[in-house]
Amino acid sequence: MNVISLSPLDLALAAGLLLTMAALTWYLRLGVTRSVLVAGLRTTVQLLLIGLVLRWLFANTSLALVSLLALVMLLAAGREVWVRPKRPFSGLWGFGVGTGALFLSSFTVLLFGLTVLVQPTPWYEPQYAIPLLGMLLGNTMTGIAVALDRLTGAAWSQRSVIEQRLLLGEDRWQAMGDVRDECIRSGLIPIINSMAAAGIVSLPGMMTGQILAGSPPVVAVQYQILIMFLIAAGTGFGTVAAVLVGCWRLFDDRHRLRLDRLG
Amino acid sequence: MSSLRVESLRYLGNGPIDLIVAAGECVVLSGPSGAGKTLFLRAVADLDRSEGRVYLDSVERSTVPAPQWRRDVGFLMAESAWWAESVGAHFASVDRPLLEELGFSAEVTEWPIARLSSGERQRLALARLLAVHPKAVLLDEPTANLDAGNTAVVEGIVERYRVANAAAVVWVTHDRDQANRIADRSLAVANGRIEPVTNPAGAIEGSRS
């Protein structure tokens, strides 16, 4: 099946649409114009770069190179989780909580997906490993970022409630119980929504890409279902891990709420 | 029988503070806003980090799990916080006669938190604290939002609890008359230290005892 190649003009016209949107945000004084432009530029540069990297990696398959790229992707995702919250954990914890949770969940799920489910040869075949990891990281990142932002935000805004519960003799887990559950829920809502809407409201990006690139729809659908389940599981595990570690870090061994540990 | 003993307590740049409150004694703390009265109570309740030792009778704070310690030294914050929808969900146990004495009918446990006035919150917060049966009681302006009638009721309830349980009571208030009514001893907090009250009128010293 032939794939219709996009011309530079096509991409330029699409970029023009984005610029028009940016102009609108400037006209409305929304204060996000710069962010829109920078993000658009980043998309272009980053995707072009990864395209080149992947082309080279597919030609030179090695576990070390795949691991290196995976590490770079992990650190980049970890950084996004780190800078997102309004009040991140200060010091190494700011980076460590999110990145640790990302690593645990995404890489566990990735290994499971590669060695048990898809089973390419070799198992780290970059054509499968890298896109899988990318989608796992991308979605888990969003879940963890939302949940951690909620968690540290709630620790600030609900300080009096949390301390009141501590004063009445509850321990740190009891005092954080409602906040913790709410944070985990909020981290899971995006992926639950996309699973619920998949195929009806939206055609998921990966499947769309595969179909556009010429794969038979049923094959694309099978992969998409697999991916959805892996992503949902990874996001769930990652979000729970991040929130639990975050809750733990918010208190010290005397069950004191330690807001001084937030930046 | 529970006395409260504070030894060289340092917290957030304040102190060192030494204080002994005998079992069944009511000590009033006063002092200008920002003098560190609330911070002192927070440090005793182990809500903020502090150095030094605090004993309840002979039991030192660090030998007791923090949640247990906070149940034992009941600290009533100036602004009570409520998290569940209804009043009753906040109570460890419901003491209906006590709630009645505070002016609430039996169905108060069903009331939504949102409809409580600040005075009602303050009175309910006291009942909520006493339901945990603390051995000592730290009160941060517990009658600030109350009229004279309710203030008298609260003073009476604390007095009764103090006597019945021989509980050490630390009571922060700005109200001189109240200090005169309730204090076995009055102390002033200033510049992060605790001193005996010195005032020209001599209104507070040797008040009740």
CSV table of C-alpha atoms in Angstrom, one decimal:
chain,number,residue,atom,x,y,z
A,1,MET,CA,0.0,0.0,0.0
A,2,ASN,CA,1.3,3.4,-0.9
A,3,VAL,CA,1.8,6.1,1.7
A,4,ILE,CA,1.2,9.7,0.5
A,5,SER,CA,4.2,11.6,1.4
A,6,LEU,CA,3.8,15.1,2.9
A,7,SER,CA,5.5,18.0,1.2
A,8,PRO,CA,7.3,20.7,3.1
A,9,LEU,CA,4.4,23.0,1.9
A,10,ASP,CA,1.9,20.8,3.7
A,11,LEU,CA,3.8,21.1,6.9
A,12,ALA,CA,4.2,24.9,6.4
A,13,LEU,CA,0.5,25.3,6.0
A,14,ALA,CA,-0.2,23.3,9.1
A,15,ALA,CA,2.3,25.5,10.9
A,16,GLY,CA,0.5,28.6,9.6
A,17,LEU,CA,-2.7,27.3,11.3
A,18,LEU,CA,-0.8,27.0,14.6
A,19,LEU,CA,0.7,30.5,14.2
A,20,THR,CA,-2.9,31.9,13.6
A,21,MET,CA,-3.9,30.3,16.9
A,22,ALA,CA,-0.9,31.8,18.6
A,23,ALA,CA,-1.8,35.2,17.2
A,24,LEU,CA,-5.3,34.8,18.6
A,25,THR,CA,-4.0,34.0,22.1
A,26,TRP,CA,-1.8,37.2,21.8
A,27,TYR,CA,-4.8,39.2,20.8
A,28,LEU,CA,-6.8,37.9,23.7
A,29,ARG,CA,-3.8,38.6,26.1
A,30,LEU,CA,-4.0,35.1,27.5
A,31,GLY,CA,-0.3,35.1,28.3
A,32,VAL,CA,0.4,31.8,26.7
A,33,THR,CA,1.5,32.9,23.3
A,34,ARG,CA,5.1,32.4,24.1
A,35,SER,CA,4.4,28.9,25.5
A,36,VAL,CA,2.5,28.0,22.4
A,37,LEU,CA,5.3,29.1,20.1
A,38,VAL,CA,8.0,27.5,22.1
A,39,ALA,CA,6.0,24.2,22.4
A,40,GLY,CA,5.4,24.2,18.6
A,41,LEU,CA,9.1,24.8,17.9
A,42,ARG,CA,10.0,22.0,20.3
A,43,THR,CA,7.6,19.6,18.7
A,44,THR,CA,9.2,20.3,15.3
A,45,VAL,CA,12.8,20.1,16.4
A,46,GLN,CA,12.4,17.1,18.8
A,47,LEU,CA,10.4,15.0,16.3
A,48,LEU,CA,12.8,15.7,13.5
A,49,LEU,CA,15.7,14.7,15.7
A,50,ILE,CA,14.0,11.6,17.0
A,51,GLY,CA,13.2,10.7,13.3
A,52,LEU,CA,16.9,10.9,12.5
A,53,VAL,CA,17.9,9.0,15.7
A,54,LEU,CA,15.3,6.2,15.0
A,55,ARG,CA,16.4,5.9,11.4
A,56,TRP,CA,20.0,5.4,12.6
A,57,LEU,CA,19.0,3.1,15.4
A,58,PHE,CA,16.9,0.8,13.2
A,59,ALA,CA,19.9,0.3,11.1
A,60,ASN,CA,22.2,-0.3,14.1
A,61,THR,CA,20.3,-2.3,16.6
A,62,SER,CA,22.1,-2.8,19.9
A,63,LEU,CA,20.8,-3.1,23.5
A,64,ALA,CA,23.2,-0.5,24.7
A,65,LEU,CA,22.0,2.1,22.2
A,66,VAL,CA,18.3,1.3,22.9
A,67,SER,CA,19.0,1.6,26.6
A,68,LEU,CA,20.8,4.9,26.1
A,69,LEU,CA,17.8,6.3,24.2
A,70,ALA,CA,15.4,4.9,26.7
A,71,LEU,CA,17.4,6.7,29.5
A,72,VAL,CA,17.3,10.0,27.6
A,73,MET,CA,13.5,9.6,27.2
A,74,LEU,CA,13.1,8.8,30.8
A,75,LEU,CA,15.1,11.8,32.0
A,76,ALA,CA,13.2,14.1,29.6
A,77,ALA,CA,9.8,12.8,30.9
A,78,GLY,CA,11.1,13.1,34.5
A,79,ARG,CA,12.0,16.7,33.8
A,80,GLU,CA,8.5,17.4,32.5
A,81,VAL,CA,7.0,15.9,35.7
A,82,TRP,CA,9.4,17.9,37.8
A,83,VAL,CA,8.7,21.3,36.4
A,84,ARG,CA,4.9,20.9,36.1
A,85,PRO,CA,3.8,21.2,39.7
A,86,LYS,CA,3.4,24.7,41.2
A,87,ARG,CA,5.1,23.5,44.4
A,88,PRO,CA,7.5,20.7,43.6
A,89,PHE,CA,9.5,18.9,46.2
A,90,SER,CA,12.7,20.7,46.7
A,91,GLY,CA,16.2,19.2,46.1
A,92,LEU,CA,16.7,15.9,44.5
A,93,TRP,CA,13.3,14.7,45.6
A,94,GLY,CA,11.7,17.1,43.1
A,95,PHE,CA,13.2,15.1,40.3
A,96,GLY,CA,13.4,11.8,42.0
A,97,VAL,CA,9.8,11.2,43.1
A,98,GLY,CA,8.4,11.6,39.6
A,99,THR,CA,11.2,10.0,37.7
A,100,GLY,CA,11.5,7.1,40.0
A,101,ALA,CA,7.8,6.3,39.7
A,102,LEU,CA,8.0,6.8,35.9
A,103,PHE,CA,11.0,4.4,35.7
A,104,LEU,CA,9.3,1.7,37.9
A,105,SER,CA,6.0,1.6,36.1
A,106,SER,CA,7.0,2.3,32.5
A,107,PHE,CA,10.0,0.0,32.3
A,108,THR,CA,8.2,-2.8,34.1
A,109,VAL,CA,5.3,-2.6,31.8
A,110,LEU,CA,7.6,-2.2,28.8
A,111,LEU,CA,9.6,-5.4,29.6
A,112,PHE,CA,6.3,-7.3,30.1
A,113,GLY,CA,5.0,-6.0,26.8
A,114,LEU,CA,8.1,-6.8,24.9
A,115,THR,CA,9.1,-10.2,26.3
A,116,VAL,CA,5.7,-11.7,27.0
A,117,LEU,CA,3.3,-10.0,24.5
A,118,VAL,CA,4.8,-8.7,21.3
A,119,GLN,CA,8.0,-10.8,21.4
A,120,PRO,CA,10.1,-9.2,18.7
A,121,THR,CA,13.5,-10.6,17.9
A,122,PRO,CA,15.7,-9.5,19.6
A,123,TRP,CA,13.3,-8.5,22.3
A,124,TYR,CA,14.7,-4.9,22.4
A,125,GLU,CA,14.1,-4.4,18.7
A,126,PRO,CA,14.0,-0.6,18.6
A,127,GLN,CA,11.1,-0.5,16.1
A,128,TYR,CA,8.9,-1.9,18.9
A,129,ALA,CA,10.7,-0.9,22.1
A,130,ILE,CA,11.1,2.8,21.4
A,131,PRO,CA,7.5,3.7,20.3
A,132,LEU,CA,6.1,1.5,23.1
A,133,LEU,CA,8.3,3.2,25.7
A,134,GLY,CA,7.4,6.6,24.3
A,135,MET,CA,3.7,6.0,24.6
A,136,LEU,CA,4.1,4.6,28.1
A,137,LEU,CA,6.2,7.4,29.3
A,138,GLY,CA,4.1,10.1,27.7
A,139,ASN,CA,0.9,8.9,29.3
A,140,THR,CA,2.4,7.9,32.6
A,141,MET,CA,4.1,11.3,32.7
A,142,THR,CA,0.8,13.1,32.4
A,143,GLY,CA,-0.8,11.0,35.1
A,144,ILE,CA,2.1,11.5,37.6
A,145,ALA,CA,2.4,15.2,36.9
A,146,VAL,CA,-1.3,15.8,37.5
A,147,ALA,CA,-1.3,13.7,40.6
A,148,LEU,CA,1.8,15.2,42.1
A,149,ASP,CA,0.7,18.7,41.3
A,150,ARG,CA,-2.6,18.0,43.1
A,151,LEU,CA,-0.8,16.4,46.0
A,152,THR,CA,1.6,19.2,46.8
A,153,GLY,CA,-1.0,21.8,46.0
A,154,ALA,CA,-3.4,20.1,48.4
A,155,ALA,CA,-0.8,19.8,51.1
A,156,TRP,CA,-0.5,23.6,51.0
A,157,SER,CA,-4.1,24.5,50.7
A,158,GLN,CA,-5.4,21.9,53.1
A,159,ARG,CA,-2.7,22.3,55.6
A,160,SER,CA,-5.1,23.2,58.4
A,161,VAL,CA,-7.3,20.2,57.8
A,162,ILE,CA,-4.3,17.8,57.6
A,163,GLU,CA,-2.8,19.3,60.8
A,164,GLN,CA,-6.2,19.2,62.5
A,165,ARG,CA,-6.5,15.5,61.8
A,166,LEU,CA,-2.9,14.9,63.1
A,167,LEU,CA,-3.8,16.8,66.2
A,168,LEU,CA,-6.8,14.5,66.8
A,169,GLY,CA,-4.4,11.6,66.8
A,170,GLU,CA,-4.5,10.4,63.2
A,171,ASP,CA,-1.3,9.2,61.7
A,172,ARG,CA,0.1,10.6,58.4
A,173,TRP,CA,-1.7,8.1,56.2
A,174,GLN,CA,-5.1,8.6,57.8
A,175,ALA,CA,-4.6,12.4,57.8
A,176,MET,CA,-3.8,12.3,54.1
A,177,GLY,CA,-6.3,9.7,53.2
A,178,ASP,CA,-8.9,11.8,51.3
A,179,VAL,CA,-6.2,13.9,49.6
A,180,ARG,CA,-4.2,10.9,48.6
A,181,ASP,CA,-7.2,9.1,47.0
A,182,GLU,CA,-8.3,12.3,45.2
A,183,CYS,CA,-4.8,12.7,43.7
A,184,ILE,CA,-4.6,9.2,42.5
A,185,ARG,CA,-8.1,9.5,41.0
A,186,SER,CA,-7.2,12.7,39.2
A,187,GLY,CA,-4.1,11.1,37.8
A,188,LEU,CA,-6.1,8.2,36.4
A,189,ILE,CA,-9.0,10.2,34.9
A,190,PRO,CA,-7.3,11.1,31.6
A,191,ILE,CA,-6.4,7.5,30.7
A,192,ILE,CA,-9.8,6.3,31.8
A,193,ASN,CA,-11.4,8.9,29.6
A,194,SER,CA,-9.3,8.0,26.6
A,195,MET,CA,-10.1,4.3,27.0
A,196,ALA,CA,-13.8,5.0,27.3
A,197,ALA,CA,-13.8,7.3,24.3
A,198,ALA,CA,-11.5,5.3,22.1
A,199,GLY,CA,-13.0,4.5,18.8
A,200,ILE,CA,-16.2,6.4,19.4
A,201,VAL,CA,-15.1,10.0,20.1
A,202,SER,CA,-11.4,9.7,19.1
A,203,LEU,CA,-9.3,7.5,17.0
A,204,PRO,CA,-6.2,7.1,19.2
A,205,GLY,CA,-3.1,8.7,17.8
A,206,MET,CA,-1.0,5.5,17.4
A,207,MET,CA,-3.7,3.7,15.5
A,208,THR,CA,-4.4,6.7,13.3
A,209,GLY,CA,-0.7,6.9,12.5
A,210,GLN,CA,-0.5,3.2,11.7
A,211,ILE,CA,-3.6,3.4,9.4
A,212,LEU,CA,-2.3,6.6,7.7
A,213,ALA,CA,1.0,4.8,7.2
A,214,GLY,CA,-0.8,1.9,5.5
A,215,SER,CA,-1.4,-0.8,8.1
A,216,PRO,CA,-4.6,-2.9,7.9
A,217,PRO,CA,-7.1,-1.3,10.3
A,218,VAL,CA,-7.6,-4.6,12.3
A,219,VAL,CA,-3.9,-5.0,13.0
A,220,ALA,CA,-3.7,-1.3,14.0
A,221,VAL,CA,-6.7,-1.9,16.3
A,222,GLN,CA,-5.2,-4.9,17.9
A,223,TYR,CA,-2.0,-3.0,18.7
A,224,GLN,CA,-4.0,0.0,20.0
A,225,ILE,CA,-6.0,-2.2,22.4
A,226,LEU,CA,-2.7,-3.7,23.7
A,227,ILE,CA,-1.2,-0.3,24.0
A,228,MET,CA,-4.2,1.1,25.8
A,229,PHE,CA,-4.1,-1.6,28.4
A,230,LEU,CA,-0.4,-1.3,28.9
A,231,ILE,CA,-0.6,2.5,29.2
A,232,ALA,CA,-3.5,2.3,31.6
A,233,ALA,CA,-1.7,-0.2,33.8
A,234,GLY,CA,1.6,1.8,33.6
A,235,THR,CA,-0.2,5.1,34.4
A,236,GLY,CA,-2.0,3.5,37.3
A,237,PHE,CA,1.1,1.9,38.9
A,238,GLY,CA,3.2,5.0,38.3
A,239,THR,CA,0.6,7.4,39.7
A,240,VAL,CA,0.0,5.3,42.8
A,241,ALA,CA,3.8,4.9,43.4
A,242,ALA,CA,4.4,8.7,42.9
A,243,VAL,CA,1.5,9.7,45.3
A,244,LEU,CA,2.5,7.2,48.0
A,245,VAL,CA,6.2,8.3,47.9
A,246,GLY,CA,5.1,11.9,47.8
A,247,CYS,CA,2.8,11.4,50.8
A,248,TRP,CA,5.6,9.7,52.6
A,249,ARG,CA,8.0,12.6,51.9
A,250,LEU,CA,5.5,15.2,53.0
A,251,PHE,CA,5.8,14.0,56.6
A,252,ASP,CA,8.7,13.1,58.8
A,253,ASP,CA,9.0,10.2,61.3
A,254,ARG,CA,7.1,12.2,63.9
A,255,HIS,CA,4.1,12.5,61.5
A,256,ARG,CA,4.6,16.3,61.1
A,257,LEU,CA,3.5,17.9,57.8
A,258,ARG,CA,6.7,19.2,56.4
A,259,LEU,CA,5.8,21.9,53.9
A,260,ASP,CA,9.4,23.2,54.1
A,261,ARG,CA,10.2,20.2,51.9
A,262,LEU,CA,8.4,21.8,49.0
A,263,GLY,CA,10.0,24.4,46.8
B,1,MET,CA,-3.2,12.6,87.0
B,2,SER,CA,-1.0,14.2,84.3
B,3,SER,CA,1.5,17.0,84.7
B,4,LEU,CA,3.1,18.6,81.7
B,5,ARG,CA,6.8,19.4,81.9
B,6,VAL,CA,8.6,21.3,79.2
B,7,GLU,CA,12.4,21.4,79.3
B,8,SER,CA,14.6,23.8,77.2
B,9,LEU,CA,12.2,23.7,74.3
B,10,ARG,CA,13.5,25.5,71.2
B,11,TYR,CA,11.4,25.9,68.1
B,12,LEU,CA,11.7,28.1,65.0
B,13,GLY,CA,14.1,30.5,66.6
B,14,ASN,CA,12.2,30.7,69.9
B,15,GLY,CA,13.2,29.5,73.3
B,16,PRO,CA,14.6,27.9,75.2
B,17,ILE,CA,11.4,27.6,77.2
B,18,ASP,CA,11.0,25.7,80.5
B,19,LEU,CA,7.5,25.3,81.9
B,20,ILE,CA,6.0,22.9,84.4
B,21,VAL,CA,2.2,22.6,84.7
B,22,ALA,CA,1.1,20.5,87.6
B,23,ALA,CA,-1.6,17.9,87.2
B,24,GLY,CA,-4.9,19.7,87.5
B,25,GLU,CA,-3.3,23.1,87.1
B,26,CYS,CA,-4.5,25.8,84.7
B,27,VAL,CA,-1.7,28.0,83.4
B,28,VAL,CA,-2.7,31.0,81.3
B,29,LEU,CA,-0.4,32.3,78.6
B,30,SER,CA,-0.8,35.8,77.3
B,31,GLY,CA,1.3,38.2,75.2
B,32,PRO,CA,1.1,40.3,72.1
B,33,SER,CA,0.2,38.8,68.8
B,34,GLY,CA,3.2,37.2,67.1
B,35,ALA,CA,4.9,36.6,70.4
B,36,GLY,CA,5.0,32.9,69.7
B,37,LYS,CA,2.1,31.6,71.9
B,38,THR,CA,0.6,29.5,69.1
B,39,LEU,CA,4.0,28.3,68.0
B,40,PHE,CA,4.8,27.2,71.5
B,41,LEU,CA,1.6,25.1,71.7
B,42,ARG,CA,2.4,23.6,68.2
B,43,ALA,CA,5.9,22.7,69.3
B,44,VAL,CA,4.6,21.0,72.5
B,45,ALA,CA,2.0,19.0,70.4
B,46,ASP,CA,5.0,18.0,68.1
B,47,LEU,CA,3.3,19.6,65.1
B,48,ASP,CA,6.5,21.6,64.4
B,49,ARG,CA,10.0,20.5,64.8
B,50,SER,CA,11.6,21.4,68.1
B,51,GLU,CA,14.5,20.6,70.3
B,52,GLY,CA,14.3,19.9,74.0
B,53,ARG,CA,12.2,17.5,76.0
B,54,VAL,CA,8.5,17.5,76.9
B,55,TYR,CA,7.1,15.1,79.5
B,56,LEU,CA,3.6,14.0,80.3
B,57,ASP,CA,4.2,12.8,83.9
B,58,SER,CA,7.4,10.8,83.5
B,59,VAL,CA,6.8,9.8,79.9
B,60,GLU,CA,9.0,11.7,77.4
B,61,ARG,CA,7.6,12.7,74.1
B,62,SER,CA,10.1,11.0,71.8
B,63,THR,CA,9.3,7.6,73.5
B,64,VAL,CA,5.7,7.8,72.4
B,65,PRO,CA,4.5,7.5,68.8
B,66,ALA,CA,3.5,10.9,67.6
B,67,PRO,CA,-0.2,10.2,67.0
B,68,GLN,CA,-0.5,8.8,70.5
B,69,TRP,CA,1.3,11.9,71.9
B,70,ARG,CA,-1.1,14.2,70.2
B,71,ARG,CA,-4.0,12.4,71.5
B,72,ASP,CA,-2.5,12.7,75.0
B,73,VAL,CA,-1.8,16.5,74.8
B,74,GLY,CA,-5.0,17.7,73.2
B,75,PHE,CA,-4.3,20.9,71.3
B,76,LEU,CA,-7.3,23.0,70.4
B,77,MET,CA,-6.3,25.3,67.5
B,78,ALA,CA,-7.6,28.8,67.3
B,79,GLU,CA,-9.2,28.0,64.0
B,80,SER,CA,-10.7,24.6,63.9
B,81,ALA,CA,-10.7,22.6,60.7
B,82,TRP,CA,-13.4,20.3,59.4
B,83,TRP,CA,-13.1,17.9,56.5
B,84,ALA,CA,-16.1,15.6,56.4
B,85,GLU,CA,-19.6,16.7,55.3
B,86,SER,CA,-21.4,16.2,58.6
B,87,VAL,CA,-20.4,17.2,62.2
B,88,GLY,CA,-20.7,13.7,63.6
B,89,ALA,CA,-18.1,12.2,61.2
B,90,HIS,CA,-15.4,14.2,63.0
B,91,PHE,CA,-16.1,12.8,66.5
B,92,ALA,CA,-14.3,9.8,68.0
B,93,SER,CA,-17.3,9.4,70.3
B,94,VAL,CA,-20.4,11.4,70.9
B,95,ASP,CA,-21.0,12.8,74.4
B,96,ARG,CA,-24.6,14.0,74.1
B,97,PRO,CA,-24.9,15.6,77.5
B,98,LEU,CA,-21.7,17.6,76.7
B,99,LEU,CA,-23.1,18.7,73.3
B,100,GLU,CA,-26.3,19.7,75.0
B,101,GLU,CA,-24.4,21.7,77.6
B,102,LEU,CA,-22.7,23.5,74.7
B,103,GLY,CA,-26.1,24.4,73.4
B,104,PHE,CA,-26.6,21.8,70.7
B,105,SER,CA,-29.5,19.5,70.1
B,106,ALA,CA,-29.1,15.8,69.6
B,107,GLU,CA,-29.3,16.1,65.8
B,108,VAL,CA,-26.2,18.3,65.6
B,109,THR,CA,-24.2,15.3,64.5
B,110,GLU,CA,-26.2,15.3,61.3
B,111,TRP,CA,-25.6,19.0,60.6
B,112,PRO,CA,-23.6,19.8,57.5
B,113,ILE,CA,-20.3,21.6,58.4
B,114,ALA,CA,-21.1,24.4,55.9
B,115,ARG,CA,-24.0,25.7,58.0
B,116,LEU,CA,-21.9,26.1,61.2
B,117,SER,CA,-21.1,29.6,62.5
B,118,SER,CA,-17.6,30.3,63.7
B,119,GLY,CA,-18.8,30.2,67.3
B,120,GLU,CA,-20.5,26.9,66.7
B,121,ARG,CA,-17.4,25.5,65.2
B,122,GLN,CA,-15.4,26.7,68.2
B,123,ARG,CA,-17.7,25.0,70.7
B,124,LEU,CA,-17.9,21.8,68.6
B,125,ALA,CA,-14.1,21.7,68.3
B,126,LEU,CA,-13.8,21.7,72.0
B,127,ALA,CA,-16.3,18.8,72.3
B,128,ARG,CA,-14.4,17.0,69.5
B,129,LEU,CA,-11.1,17.4,71.3
B,130,LEU,CA,-12.4,16.2,74.7
B,131,ALA,CA,-13.9,13.1,73.0
B,132,VAL,CA,-10.3,12.0,72.4
B,133,HIS,CA,-9.8,12.1,76.2
B,134,PRO,CA,-6.5,14.0,76.3
B,135,LYS,CA,-4.4,13.8,79.5
B,136,ALA,CA,-3.3,17.5,79.1
B,137,VAL,CA,-5.2,20.2,77.3
B,138,LEU,CA,-3.6,23.1,75.2
B,139,LEU,CA,-6.2,25.7,74.3
B,140,ASP,CA,-5.5,28.5,71.8
B,141,GLU,CA,-8.0,31.2,72.5
B,142,PRO,CA,-10.9,28.8,72.7
B,143,THR,CA,-13.5,31.5,73.4
B,144,ALA,CA,-12.4,34.1,70.9
B,145,ASN,CA,-15.6,33.9,68.8
B,146,LEU,CA,-18.0,33.3,71.7
B,147,ASP,CA,-20.4,35.6,73.5
B,148,ALA,CA,-20.2,36.0,77.3
B,149,GLY,CA,-22.8,33.2,77.9
B,150,ASN,CA,-21.0,30.6,75.8
B,151,THR,CA,-17.6,31.7,77.1
B,152,ALA,CA,-18.8,30.9,80.7
B,153,VAL,CA,-20.1,27.5,79.5
B,154,VAL,CA,-16.8,26.7,77.9
B,155,GLU,CA,-14.8,27.8,80.9
B,156,GLY,CA,-17.0,25.6,83.1
B,157,ILE,CA,-16.6,22.6,80.9
B,158,VAL,CA,-12.8,22.9,80.8
B,159,GLU,CA,-12.7,23.4,84.6
B,160,ARG,CA,-14.8,20.3,85.1
B,161,TYR,CA,-12.6,18.2,82.8
B,162,ARG,CA,-9.4,19.5,84.4
B,163,VAL,CA,-10.6,18.6,87.9
B,164,ALA,CA,-12.1,15.3,87.0
B,165,ASN,CA,-9.1,14.1,85.1
B,166,ALA,CA,-6.4,16.1,87.0
B,167,ALA,CA,-5.4,17.3,83.6
B,168,ALA,CA,-2.7,20.0,83.0
B,169,VAL,CA,-4.3,22.9,81.1
B,170,VAL,CA,-2.4,25.6,79.2
B,171,TRP,CA,-4.8,28.3,78.1
B,172,VAL,CA,-3.9,31.1,75.7
B,173,THR,CA,-6.0,34.2,76.0
B,174,HIS,CA,-5.9,37.9,75.4
B,175,ASP,CA,-8.7,38.5,77.8
B,176,ARG,CA,-7.5,39.7,81.2
B,177,ASP,CA,-10.8,39.2,82.9
B,178,GLN,CA,-10.9,35.6,81.6
B,179,ALA,CA,-7.3,35.1,82.8
B,180,ASN,CA,-8.4,36.3,86.2
B,181,ARG,CA,-11.3,33.9,86.3
B,182,ILE,CA,-9.5,30.7,85.2
B,183,ALA,CA,-5.8,31.0,85.9
B,184,ASP,CA,-3.9,29.2,88.7
B,185,ARG,CA,-0.9,31.0,87.3
B,186,SER,CA,-0.4,33.5,84.6
B,187,LEU,CA,2.6,33.7,82.3
B,188,ALA,CA,3.5,36.1,79.5
B,189,VAL,CA,5.1,35.0,76.2
B,190,ALA,CA,7.4,37.7,74.8
B,191,ASN,CA,10.3,37.5,72.4
B,192,GLY,CA,10.1,33.7,72.3
B,193,ARG,CA,10.5,33.4,76.1
B,194,ILE,CA,8.0,32.7,78.9
B,195,GLU,CA,8.0,35.0,81.9
B,196,PRO,CA,5.8,35.6,84.9
B,197,VAL,CA,3.3,38.3,84.2
B,198,THR,CA,4.4,41.7,85.4
B,199,ASN,CA,1.8,44.4,85.1
B,200,PRO,CA,1.4,47.5,87.2
B,201,ALA,CA,-2.2,46.9,88.1
B,202,GLY,CA,-1.2,43.5,89.3
B,203,ALA,CA,-4.5,42.3,87.9
B,204,ILE,CA,-3.5,38.9,86.9
B,205,GLU,CA,-0.9,37.7,89.4
B,206,GLY,CA,-2.2,35.6,92.1
B,207,SER,CA,-5.6,35.8,90.6
B,208,ARG,CA,-7.5,32.7,91.5
B,209,SER,CA,-5.2,30.7,93.7
